[in-house]
Amino acid sequence: MSLFRNNIAQYSDERLMVEVIDHHSHAALTELHKRYSRKLLGYFIKMLQDHELANDFVQELFLRLLEKKHLYDPEKKFYTWVFTIASNMCKTAYRRSPMQSLSDDGFELRDRTSVNEDLAEKERFHELLKHSLDLLEHPHKTAFVLRYMEQFSLNEIAEITETSLGTVKSRLFYATKKMTEHLKAYDPKYETTLFKLN
Amino acid sequence: MDKHLNNAEERLFELLESTDFDQLSKEDRAFVEQHLSRGDYELQRRMITEAEHAFPAPPLAKPLKFAPVRLMGRSIPLYQAILSVAATIALFLFLWPETSQPNEQPQSNPQQLVSADTVIQTKIVTDTVIRYIEREIIRNNTAAANPPETVIDAAPMRVWEAGAIELPAITEELVKTKGSSLQEDTASKTILNGIYVARAS
């Protein structure tokens, strides 16, 4: 056992998962937590925009991993499998959450104006981006976060969201388009200005 | 259901993901400008490139907490613990089947099975209260000074001293044979008269 503990850091994710399945190894699960908890926490924060809830989700995800270990397919990459679970957890949370009240154009103005006025232009843009992201439909939001914030490949996103490559591209294309519309509706400045990137 | 992209949209999507407007080839720029304004293209492009930095780096997640089940100082999975308990119970039932099935009815006399669906509860409510009151009786000083024997003996002595009754006469009357009637009892009348006389004197 101690030999296993010493070498555990060198094991692949999939090997660790096998240890979890075969021996219910807490040490292996702790190692996986060490590797992915921060990444998953970042994903949950982006999806839920609530730090405390995101932390609870990470904890719950790893406990669920232990309970549902028999569902793991060794042929599949652990990384994408764990994000599939995370994505499904967010989907469930999204269904249970109360519907957002949207204005006629599908855009809800929040009382952040006074705060945003004091932010630098780049920070302001990030705030608006997060705000627009929050207004997206869940599948579009998931695709956008996984692709442009978590840097997953299109194929990995298709695997995580259990959809086709074409659907992923479509979701990303329309997510970006809708976010641009939200942004322009929120601040007409973005309607006409030609930006200088960076 | 998400609509799949047509060829133009797919080409636009790939350009948006990969190339800034300023770096587009002449041909691509012309293509883009057929579908989007430069402002829209740059806004979408900026969104894609800056999305990664919109959120600050996440903090470290809270450490993982397990609820370990320990047996002989060693962690064992929960299902194994449950199985152990179940096996112990099964063994107990196997070894002591009679004690473990106390509600089993005897098969020889099935008519004794009674199904009671009504429970009668008798409740005694006491509504009579008996009070015992103890009072102290104070004896009269005069009565205490004269014992009862003295009081009883005083009356015949007074009759005797007054000389109201002649002893031979009353004795004769008392020994006469008479019936049970007291209507013509000469002895009683003589005694009563003697008492009245004694009192009067």
GROMACS .gro file of C-alpha atoms in nm:
model
  399
    1MET     CA    1   0.000   0.000   0.000
    2SER     CA    2   0.278   0.244   0.093
    3LEU     CA    3   0.455   0.162  -0.232
    4PHE     CA    4   0.134   0.248  -0.412
    5ARG     CA    5   0.107   0.576  -0.220
    6ASN     CA    6   0.463   0.670  -0.312
    7ASN     CA    7   0.415   0.610  -0.682
    8ILE     CA    8   0.064   0.735  -0.710
    9ALA     CA    9   0.162   1.073  -0.851
   10GLN     CA   10   0.313   0.898  -1.153
   11TYR     CA   11  -0.002   0.707  -1.240
   12SER     CA   12  -0.217   0.810  -1.533
   13ASP     CA   13  -0.571   0.933  -1.465
   14GLU     CA   14  -0.713   0.615  -1.611
   15ARG     CA   15  -0.489   0.394  -1.395
   16LEU     CA   16  -0.597   0.586  -1.086
   17MET     CA   17  -0.957   0.541  -1.183
   18VAL     CA   18  -0.899   0.166  -1.214
   19GLU     CA   19  -0.760   0.172  -0.858
   20VAL     CA   20  -1.075   0.350  -0.745
   21ILE     CA   21  -1.295   0.094  -0.919
   22ASP     CA   22  -1.106  -0.219  -0.810
   23HIS     CA   23  -0.993  -0.122  -0.461
   24HIS     CA   24  -1.217   0.170  -0.374
   25SER     CA   25  -0.893   0.355  -0.319
   26HIS     CA   26  -0.936   0.686  -0.142
   27ALA     CA   27  -0.572   0.767  -0.210
   28ALA     CA   28  -0.629   0.735  -0.585
   29LEU     CA   29  -0.939   0.951  -0.567
   30THR     CA   30  -0.756   1.211  -0.362
   31GLU     CA   31  -0.485   1.220  -0.629
   32LEU     CA   32  -0.746   1.274  -0.899
   33HIS     CA   33  -0.899   1.548  -0.687
   34LYS     CA   34  -0.557   1.707  -0.655
   35ARG     CA   35  -0.518   1.705  -1.032
   36TYR     CA   36  -0.860   1.825  -1.141
   37SER     CA   37  -1.038   1.997  -0.854
   38ARG     CA   38  -0.910   2.342  -0.941
   39LYS     CA   39  -0.993   2.305  -1.308
   40LEU     CA   40  -1.339   2.179  -1.219
   41LEU     CA   41  -1.386   2.456  -0.966
   42GLY     CA   42  -1.305   2.708  -1.240
   43TYR     CA   43  -1.558   2.546  -1.471
   44PHE     CA   44  -1.830   2.545  -1.206
   45ILE     CA   45  -1.762   2.907  -1.116
   46LYS     CA   46  -1.803   3.006  -1.481
   47MET     CA   47  -2.118   2.804  -1.522
   48LEU     CA   48  -2.283   2.888  -1.191
   49GLN     CA   49  -2.118   3.223  -1.111
   50ASP     CA   50  -2.132   3.131  -0.743
   51HIS     CA   51  -1.806   3.039  -0.565
   52GLU     CA   52  -1.960   2.864  -0.266
   53LEU     CA   53  -2.194   2.656  -0.479
   54ALA     CA   54  -1.907   2.575  -0.716
   55ASN     CA   55  -1.701   2.439  -0.426
   56ASP     CA   56  -1.993   2.224  -0.315
   57PHE     CA   57  -2.029   2.094  -0.669
   58VAL     CA   58  -1.662   1.988  -0.682
   59GLN     CA   59  -1.702   1.800  -0.354
   60GLU     CA   60  -2.022   1.637  -0.471
   61LEU     CA   61  -1.871   1.545  -0.807
   62PHE     CA   62  -1.589   1.345  -0.650
   63LEU     CA   63  -1.821   1.167  -0.410
   64ARG     CA   64  -2.047   1.088  -0.704
   65LEU     CA   65  -1.744   0.958  -0.889
   66LEU     CA   66  -1.693   0.709  -0.608
   67GLU     CA   67  -2.058   0.602  -0.611
   68LYS     CA   68  -2.087   0.578  -0.990
   69LYS     CA   69  -1.741   0.434  -1.053
   70HIS     CA   70  -1.894   0.131  -1.224
   71LEU     CA   71  -2.016   0.363  -1.501
   72TYR     CA   72  -1.663   0.460  -1.599
   73ASP     CA   73  -1.558   0.338  -1.938
   74PRO     CA   74  -1.181   0.271  -1.936
   75GLU     CA   75  -1.178   0.332  -2.310
   76LYS     CA   76  -1.282   0.690  -2.251
   77LYS     CA   77  -1.045   0.960  -2.128
   78PHE     CA   78  -1.097   1.035  -1.761
   79TYR     CA   79  -1.062   1.406  -1.825
   80THR     CA   80  -1.356   1.422  -2.066
   81TRP     CA   81  -1.561   1.177  -1.855
   82VAL     CA   82  -1.528   1.389  -1.543
   83PHE     CA   83  -1.628   1.698  -1.738
   84THR     CA   84  -1.929   1.509  -1.874
   85ILE     CA   85  -2.041   1.455  -1.515
   86ALA     CA   86  -1.971   1.820  -1.434
   87SER     CA   87  -2.167   1.932  -1.739
   88ASN     CA   88  -2.462   1.713  -1.642
   89MET     CA   89  -2.455   1.849  -1.288
   90CYS     CA   90  -2.476   2.203  -1.424
   91LYS     CA   91  -2.758   2.100  -1.655
   92THR     CA   92  -2.953   1.960  -1.360
   93ALA     CA   93  -2.886   2.272  -1.154
   94TYR     CA   94  -2.998   2.489  -1.447
   95ARG     CA   95  -3.328   2.297  -1.477
   96ARG     CA   96  -3.396   2.328  -1.105
   97SER     CA   97  -3.309   2.697  -1.084
   98PRO     CA   98  -3.593   2.950  -1.121
   99MET     CA   99  -3.631   3.094  -1.471
  100GLN     CA  100  -3.464   3.427  -1.528
  101SER     CA  101  -3.696   3.710  -1.607
  102LEU     CA  102  -3.595   3.844  -1.941
  103SER     CA  103  -3.703   4.156  -2.119
  104ASP     CA  104  -3.868   4.142  -2.463
  105ASP     CA  105  -3.546   4.110  -2.651
  106GLY     CA  106  -3.433   3.833  -2.421
  107PHE     CA  107  -3.193   4.056  -2.238
  108GLU     CA  108  -3.218   4.147  -1.876
  109LEU     CA  109  -3.055   4.465  -1.757
  110ARG     CA  110  -2.902   4.427  -1.417
  111ASP     CA  111  -2.813   4.707  -1.188
  112ARG     CA  112  -2.444   4.702  -1.250
  113THR     CA  113  -2.416   5.027  -1.440
  114SER     CA  114  -2.272   5.231  -1.159
  115VAL     CA  115  -2.011   4.967  -1.087
  116ASN     CA  116  -1.918   4.923  -1.449
  117GLU     CA  117  -1.869   5.295  -1.502
  118ASP     CA  118  -1.576   5.284  -1.266
  119LEU     CA  119  -1.408   4.988  -1.422
  120ALA     CA  120  -1.137   5.007  -1.681
  121GLU     CA  121  -1.252   4.933  -2.035
  122LYS     CA  122  -1.110   4.585  -2.038
  123GLU     CA  123  -1.258   4.492  -1.704
  124ARG     CA  124  -1.585   4.641  -1.820
  125PHE     CA  125  -1.577   4.421  -2.127
  126HIS     CA  126  -1.510   4.113  -1.912
  127GLU     CA  127  -1.800   4.200  -1.687
  128LEU     CA  128  -2.031   4.239  -1.985
  129LEU     CA  129  -1.902   3.917  -2.132
  130LYS     CA  130  -1.980   3.728  -1.809
  131HIS     CA  131  -2.318   3.892  -1.797
  132SER     CA  132  -2.397   3.797  -2.156
  133LEU     CA  133  -2.269   3.446  -2.091
  134ASP     CA  134  -2.506   3.414  -1.798
  135LEU     CA  135  -2.799   3.495  -2.023
  136LEU     CA  136  -2.726   3.224  -2.276
  137GLU     CA  137  -2.929   2.906  -2.293
  138HIS     CA  138  -2.759   2.626  -2.104
  139PRO     CA  139  -2.632   2.419  -2.404
  140HIS     CA  140  -2.486   2.731  -2.567
  141LYS     CA  141  -2.329   2.842  -2.242
  142THR     CA  142  -2.174   2.498  -2.185
  143ALA     CA  143  -2.025   2.490  -2.533
  144PHE     CA  144  -1.887   2.844  -2.501
  145VAL     CA  145  -1.729   2.784  -2.160
  146LEU     CA  146  -1.576   2.452  -2.259
  147ARG     CA  147  -1.436   2.587  -2.585
  148TYR     CA  148  -1.324   2.942  -2.515
  149MET     CA  149  -1.267   2.934  -2.140
  150GLU     CA  150  -1.153   2.577  -2.073
  151GLN     CA  151  -0.986   2.529  -2.414
  152PHE     CA  152  -1.138   2.191  -2.498
  153SER     CA  153  -1.123   2.072  -2.858
  154LEU     CA  154  -1.443   2.053  -3.061
  155ASN     CA  155  -1.434   1.674  -3.053
  156GLU     CA  156  -1.389   1.668  -2.676
  157ILE     CA  157  -1.686   1.900  -2.634
  158ALA     CA  158  -1.892   1.671  -2.853
  159GLU     CA  159  -1.791   1.383  -2.627
  160ILE     CA  160  -1.858   1.572  -2.305
  161THR     CA  161  -2.195   1.707  -2.413
  162GLU     CA  162  -2.282   1.381  -2.588
  163THR     CA  163  -2.367   1.556  -2.915
  164SER     CA  164  -2.232   1.565  -3.266
  165LEU     CA  165  -1.946   1.782  -3.390
  166GLY     CA  166  -2.189   1.975  -3.611
  167THR     CA  167  -2.408   2.056  -3.312
  168VAL     CA  168  -2.109   2.180  -3.117
  169LYS     CA  169  -2.004   2.413  -3.400
  170SER     CA  170  -2.358   2.538  -3.436
  171ARG     CA  171  -2.390   2.606  -3.062
  172LEU     CA  172  -2.063   2.794  -3.055
  173PHE     CA  173  -2.149   3.000  -3.361
  174TYR     CA  174  -2.491   3.104  -3.227
  175ALA     CA  175  -2.365   3.149  -2.871
  176THR     CA  176  -2.108   3.403  -2.990
  177LYS     CA  177  -2.365   3.574  -3.210
  178LYS     CA  178  -2.620   3.602  -2.927
  179MET     CA  179  -2.360   3.730  -2.685
  180THR     CA  180  -2.264   4.001  -2.933
  181GLU     CA  181  -2.628   4.102  -2.963
  182HIS     CA  182  -2.662   4.114  -2.585
  183LEU     CA  183  -2.353   4.324  -2.560
  184LYS     CA  184  -2.473   4.570  -2.821
  185ALA     CA  185  -2.814   4.594  -2.659
  186TYR     CA  186  -2.653   4.659  -2.326
  187ASP     CA  187  -2.414   4.922  -2.448
  188PRO     CA  188  -2.471   5.089  -2.788
  189LYS     CA  189  -2.105   5.180  -2.792
  190TYR     CA  190  -2.036   4.830  -2.921
  191GLU     CA  191  -2.279   4.883  -3.208
  192THR     CA  192  -2.054   5.097  -3.419
  193THR     CA  193  -1.711   5.111  -3.265
  194LEU     CA  194  -1.429   4.938  -3.440
  195PHE     CA  195  -1.224   4.777  -3.170
  196LYS     CA  196  -0.857   4.752  -3.145
  197LEU     CA  197  -0.784   4.407  -3.017
  198ASN     CA  198  -0.554   4.393  -2.715
  199MET     CA  199  -3.280   2.133  -3.177
  200ASP     CA  200  -2.977   2.321  -3.298
  201LYS     CA  201  -2.969   2.398  -3.665
  202HIS     CA  202  -2.648   2.282  -3.827
  203LEU     CA  203  -2.438   2.545  -3.998
  204ASN     CA  204  -2.443   2.589  -4.370
  205ASN     CA  205  -2.119   2.615  -4.562
  206ALA     CA  206  -2.093   2.994  -4.536
  207GLU     CA  207  -2.161   2.990  -4.161
  208GLU     CA  208  -1.911   2.713  -4.106
  209ARG     CA  209  -1.643   2.905  -4.295
  210LEU     CA  210  -1.726   3.216  -4.095
  211PHE     CA  211  -1.708   3.017  -3.770
  212GLU     CA  212  -1.363   2.886  -3.857
  213LEU     CA  213  -1.237   3.232  -3.947
  214LEU     CA  214  -1.377   3.378  -3.625
  215GLU     CA  215  -1.202   3.110  -3.421
  216SER     CA  216  -0.867   3.150  -3.589
  217THR     CA  217  -0.802   3.490  -3.746
  218ASP     CA  218  -0.821   3.857  -3.651
  219PHE     CA  219  -0.986   4.084  -3.904
  220ASP     CA  220  -0.659   4.260  -3.984
  221GLN     CA  221  -0.494   3.930  -4.064
  222LEU     CA  222  -0.762   3.805  -4.301
  223SER     CA  223  -0.662   3.752  -4.660
  224LYS     CA  224  -0.823   3.971  -4.920
  225GLU     CA  225  -1.053   3.692  -5.025
  226ASP     CA  226  -1.154   3.606  -4.668
  227ARG     CA  227  -1.209   3.970  -4.581
  228ALA     CA  228  -1.441   4.008  -4.878
  229PHE     CA  229  -1.625   3.694  -4.771
  230VAL     CA  230  -1.661   3.816  -4.413
  231GLU     CA  231  -1.790   4.154  -4.521
  232GLN     CA  232  -2.064   3.985  -4.719
  233HIS     CA  233  -2.211   3.849  -4.393
  234LEU     CA  234  -2.088   4.069  -4.110
  235SER     CA  235  -1.975   4.425  -4.058
  236ARG     CA  236  -1.616   4.467  -3.954
  237GLY     CA  237  -1.736   4.589  -3.614
  238ASP     CA  238  -1.942   4.275  -3.555
  239TYR     CA  239  -1.659   4.049  -3.664
  240GLU     CA  240  -1.412   4.220  -3.436
  241LEU     CA  241  -1.657   4.216  -3.146
  242GLN     CA  242  -1.715   3.843  -3.184
  243ARG     CA  243  -1.346   3.781  -3.226
  244ARG     CA  244  -1.270   3.980  -2.916
  245MET     CA  245  -1.525   3.781  -2.721
  246ILE     CA  246  -1.364   3.455  -2.825
  247THR     CA  247  -1.009   3.565  -2.745
  248GLU     CA  248  -1.082   3.740  -2.419
  249ALA     CA  249  -1.325   3.484  -2.277
  250GLU     CA  250  -1.033   3.293  -2.129
  251HIS     CA  251  -0.936   3.593  -1.917
  252ALA     CA  252  -1.285   3.705  -1.818
  253PHE     CA  253  -1.275   3.509  -1.496
  254PRO     CA  254  -0.982   3.525  -1.254
  255ALA     CA  255  -0.787   3.206  -1.190
  256PRO     CA  256  -0.991   2.986  -0.957
  257PRO     CA  257  -0.871   2.937  -0.599
  258LEU     CA  258  -0.781   2.594  -0.468
  259ALA     CA  259  -1.081   2.373  -0.411
  260LYS     CA  260  -1.168   2.259  -0.062
  261PRO     CA  261  -1.002   1.929   0.031
  262LEU     CA  262  -1.200   1.616  -0.035
  263LYS     CA  263  -1.389   1.484   0.265
  264PHE     CA  264  -1.473   1.119   0.289
  265ALA     CA  265  -1.700   0.951   0.536
  266PRO     CA  266  -1.479   0.649   0.603
  267VAL     CA  267  -1.608   0.325   0.748
  268ARG     CA  268  -1.340   0.165   0.961
  269LEU     CA  269  -1.308  -0.198   1.055
  270MET     CA  270  -1.010  -0.319   1.260
  271GLY     CA  271  -0.840   0.016   1.205
  272ARG     CA  272  -0.863  -0.009   0.831
  273SER     CA  273  -1.088   0.175   0.587
  274ILE     CA  274  -1.333  -0.045   0.405
  275PRO     CA  275  -1.592   0.047   0.143
  276LEU     CA  276  -1.943   0.119   0.267
  277TYR     CA  277  -2.096  -0.167   0.068
  278GLN     CA  278  -1.857  -0.412   0.233
  279ALA     CA  279  -1.960  -0.286   0.576
  280ILE     CA  280  -2.328  -0.327   0.488
  281LEU     CA  281  -2.264  -0.678   0.353
  282SER     CA  282  -2.084  -0.774   0.676
  283VAL     CA  283  -2.375  -0.660   0.890
  284ALA     CA  284  -2.623  -0.841   0.665
  285ALA     CA  285  -2.416  -1.163   0.683
  286THR     CA  286  -2.404  -1.144   1.062
  287ILE     CA  287  -2.780  -1.104   1.084
  288ALA     CA  288  -2.835  -1.393   0.841
  289LEU     CA  289  -2.607  -1.615   1.050
  290PHE     CA  290  -2.796  -1.521   1.364
  291LEU     CA  291  -3.128  -1.605   1.202
  292PHE     CA  292  -2.991  -1.937   1.086
  293LEU     CA  293  -2.863  -2.038   1.429
  294TRP     CA  294  -3.164  -1.924   1.631
  295PRO     CA  295  -3.465  -1.943   1.402
  296GLU     CA  296  -3.720  -1.975   1.687
  297THR     CA  297  -3.601  -1.685   1.891
  298SER     CA  298  -3.571  -1.476   1.584
  299GLN     CA  299  -3.936  -1.540   1.483
  300PRO     CA  300  -4.134  -1.471   1.798
  301ASN     CA  301  -4.452  -1.372   1.615
  302GLU     CA  302  -4.491  -1.700   1.432
  303GLN     CA  303  -4.831  -1.861   1.514
  304PRO     CA  304  -4.859  -2.234   1.603
  305GLN     CA  305  -4.987  -2.433   1.304
  306SER     CA  306  -5.180  -2.689   1.514
  307ASN     CA  307  -5.460  -2.454   1.616
  308PRO     CA  308  -5.515  -2.196   1.347
  309GLN     CA  309  -5.860  -2.106   1.488
  310GLN     CA  310  -5.690  -1.931   1.773
  311LEU     CA  311  -5.576  -1.664   1.540
  312VAL     CA  312  -5.758  -1.355   1.639
  313SER     CA  313  -5.754  -1.042   1.442
  314ALA     CA  314  -5.837  -0.754   1.663
  315ASP     CA  315  -5.904  -0.427   1.498
  316THR     CA  316  -6.063  -0.249   1.794
  317VAL     CA  317  -5.886  -0.151   2.107
  318ILE     CA  318  -6.096  -0.072   2.413
  319GLN     CA  319  -5.928   0.131   2.672
  320THR     CA  320  -6.085   0.162   3.018
  321LYS     CA  321  -6.009   0.483   3.191
  322ILE     CA  322  -6.108   0.529   3.557
  323VAL     CA  323  -6.196   0.881   3.651
  324THR     CA  324  -6.242   0.943   4.021
  325ASP     CA  325  -6.505   1.209   4.090
  326THR     CA  326  -6.575   1.152   4.466
  327VAL     CA  327  -6.341   1.291   4.721
  328ILE     CA  328  -6.356   1.169   5.075
  329ARG     CA  329  -6.214   1.406   5.330
  330TYR     CA  330  -6.120   1.296   5.676
  331ILE     CA  331  -6.114   1.583   5.918
  332GLU     CA  332  -5.947   1.528   6.249
  333ARG     CA  333  -6.054   1.754   6.532
  334GLU     CA  334  -5.909   1.777   6.874
  335ILE     CA  335  -6.164   1.710   7.151
  336ILE     CA  336  -6.107   1.920   7.458
  337ARG     CA  337  -6.232   1.754   7.774
  338ASN     CA  338  -6.422   1.962   8.029
  339ASN     CA  339  -6.232   2.028   8.348
  340THR     CA  340  -6.531   1.942   8.566
  341ALA     CA  341  -6.581   1.612   8.393
  342ALA     CA  342  -6.214   1.543   8.438
  343ALA     CA  343  -6.244   1.623   8.808
  344ASN     CA  344  -6.533   1.375   8.849
  345PRO     CA  345  -6.454   1.037   8.696
  346PRO     CA  346  -6.755   0.860   8.531
  347GLU     CA  347  -6.775   0.596   8.805
  348THR     CA  348  -6.831   0.871   9.062
  349VAL     CA  349  -7.108   1.034   8.850
  350ILE     CA  350  -7.289   0.703   8.798
  351ASP     CA  351  -7.269   0.610   9.168
  352ALA     CA  352  -7.393   0.954   9.281
  353ALA     CA  353  -7.758   0.914   9.165
  354PRO     CA  354  -7.851   0.603   9.368
  355MET     CA  355  -7.666   0.749   9.663
  356ARG     CA  356  -7.881   1.061   9.647
  357VAL     CA  357  -8.195   0.842   9.617
  358TRP     CA  358  -8.076   0.643   9.918
  359GLU     CA  359  -7.988   0.950  10.125
  360ALA     CA  360  -8.325   1.116  10.050
  361GLY     CA  361  -8.504   0.805  10.174
  362ALA     CA  362  -8.743   0.824   9.880
  363ILE     CA  363  -8.748   0.451   9.820
  364GLU     CA  364  -8.790   0.183  10.078
  365LEU     CA  365  -8.557  -0.100   9.995
  366PRO     CA  366  -8.779  -0.388  10.108
  367ALA     CA  367  -9.075  -0.251   9.905
  368ILE     CA  368  -8.878  -0.211   9.586
  369THR     CA  369  -8.708  -0.544   9.629
  370GLU     CA  370  -9.047  -0.711   9.665
  371GLU     CA  371  -9.172  -0.542   9.352
  372LEU     CA  372  -8.867  -0.642   9.153
  373VAL     CA  373  -8.888  -1.013   9.240
  374LYS     CA  374  -9.258  -1.039   9.149
  375THR     CA  375  -9.330  -1.260   8.849
  376LYS     CA  376  -9.454  -1.041   8.566
  377GLY     CA  377  -9.508  -1.048   8.191
  378SER     CA  378  -9.302  -0.877   7.932
  379SER     CA  379  -9.512  -0.559   7.934
  380LEU     CA  380  -9.373  -0.255   8.108
  381GLN     CA  381  -9.706  -0.070   8.105
  382GLU     CA  382  -9.798  -0.166   8.469
  383ASP     CA  383  -9.444  -0.194   8.603
  384THR     CA  384  -9.482  -0.082   8.965
  385ALA     CA  385  -9.110  -0.122   9.039
  386SER     CA  386  -9.010   0.119   8.759
  387LYS     CA  387  -9.266   0.373   8.872
  388THR     CA  388  -9.144   0.351   9.230
  389ILE     CA  389  -8.783   0.404   9.126
  390LEU     CA  390  -8.871   0.702   8.901
  391ASN     CA  391  -9.075   0.863   9.176
  392GLY     CA  392  -8.785   0.810   9.414
  393ILE     CA  393  -8.550   0.984   9.169
  394TYR     CA  394  -8.780   1.283   9.129
  395VAL     CA  395  -8.812   1.313   9.504
  396ALA     CA  396  -8.436   1.288   9.546
  397ARG     CA  397  -8.381   1.563   9.285
  398ALA     CA  398  -8.643   1.785   9.442
  399SER     CA  399  -8.479   1.750   9.780
   0.00000   0.00000   0.00000
